[in-house]
Amino acid sequence: QVQVVESGGGLVQAGGSLRLSCTVSGLTFDDYAMGWFRQAPGKEREGVSCLNWSGSSTYYADSVKGRFTISRNNAKNTLYLQMNSLKPEDTAMYYCAPDEVGWQCPGLLSRTGYTWGQGTQVTVSS
């Protein structure tokens, strides 16, 4: 059974930084592309960023391009999202998910049907 545990969220002022982590168990981590998603109150969940199994190919939504950096450590079964220059509109619950069905990046950001973890809350104050 696949389990994902997100961490690293918090309250930060606009312009600040946070680093999110996502630890995955129950699958061979480096077999899968991975994605970060977020859901703000009253809005649909959206894809933020993804990368391929090795981390050599990445994709970012326009809203975070140039500010966020996705990476992975396959030896630690962990995915990261470094978030810099945070804005109030980045406030959301952040989730990660493995691309278990093979849509690859960036297509996996558009897929539905993921089994979500508990997420980690990011709140950016103005």
XYZ file of C-alpha atoms in Angstrom, residues 30-119:
90
model
C 12.775 5.768 -8.379
C 10.471 3.950 -10.812
C 8.017 6.852 -10.808
C 7.654 10.447 -11.824
C 6.383 12.590 -8.950
C 4.221 15.676 -8.662
C 3.336 18.444 -6.235
C -0.216 19.742 -6.116
C -2.000 22.344 -4.042
C -5.528 23.267 -3.084
C -6.513 26.687 -1.806
C -9.755 27.210 0.132
C -12.710 27.251 -2.208
C -10.624 26.292 -5.223
C -9.924 23.104 -7.120
C -6.700 21.226 -6.588
C -4.059 22.260 -9.126
C -0.773 20.839 -10.306
C 2.241 22.880 -9.240
C 5.318 21.006 -10.398
C 6.571 17.575 -11.385
C 9.719 15.733 -12.340
C 10.717 12.460 -13.932
C 12.150 9.443 -12.127
C 15.714 10.745 -12.138
C 14.951 14.411 -11.595
C 16.580 15.348 -14.886
C 13.343 16.685 -16.378
C 11.113 19.109 -14.501
C 7.970 21.139 -15.136
C 6.475 24.121 -13.332
C 3.115 25.811 -13.529
C 3.427 29.380 -14.775
C 2.312 30.696 -11.399
C 5.401 29.281 -9.638
C 8.007 29.255 -12.381
C 11.210 30.944 -11.303
C 10.259 30.803 -7.616
C 9.830 27.097 -6.839
C 12.321 24.280 -7.377
C 11.371 20.606 -7.342
C 13.922 17.901 -6.607
C 14.155 14.339 -5.343
C 16.504 12.087 -3.412
C 15.846 8.552 -4.587
C 18.099 7.079 -1.901
C 15.792 8.597 0.726
C 12.485 8.035 -1.130
C 11.866 11.743 -0.721
C 10.556 14.512 -2.939
C 11.195 18.196 -2.195
C 9.737 21.545 -3.154
C 11.854 24.598 -2.387
C 9.567 27.615 -2.394
C 11.123 31.073 -2.534
C 9.624 34.551 -2.911
C 6.346 33.270 -1.536
C 3.175 35.227 -2.232
C -0.165 35.277 -0.389
C -1.693 33.503 -3.390
C 0.575 30.521 -2.683
C -1.464 29.866 0.454
C -2.877 26.354 0.140
C -2.663 22.789 1.327
C 0.170 21.119 -0.564
C 0.154 17.467 -1.587
C 2.508 15.147 -3.424
C 1.708 12.046 -5.429
C 3.568 9.392 -7.402
C 2.660 8.802 -11.043
C 1.688 5.174 -10.561
C -0.119 4.822 -13.900
C 2.613 6.257 -16.097
C 1.253 9.538 -17.401
C 4.712 11.056 -16.851
C 5.533 14.708 -16.302
C 3.807 17.092 -17.055
C 0.757 15.007 -17.940
C 0.518 13.614 -14.434
C -0.429 17.073 -13.156
C -3.687 16.850 -15.094
C -4.661 13.374 -13.951
C -7.289 12.682 -11.321
C -7.835 9.653 -9.152
C -4.847 10.021 -6.888
C -4.924 8.728 -3.344
C -3.904 11.763 -1.329
C -1.941 12.018 1.896
C -2.771 14.454 4.662
C -0.951 17.314 2.953
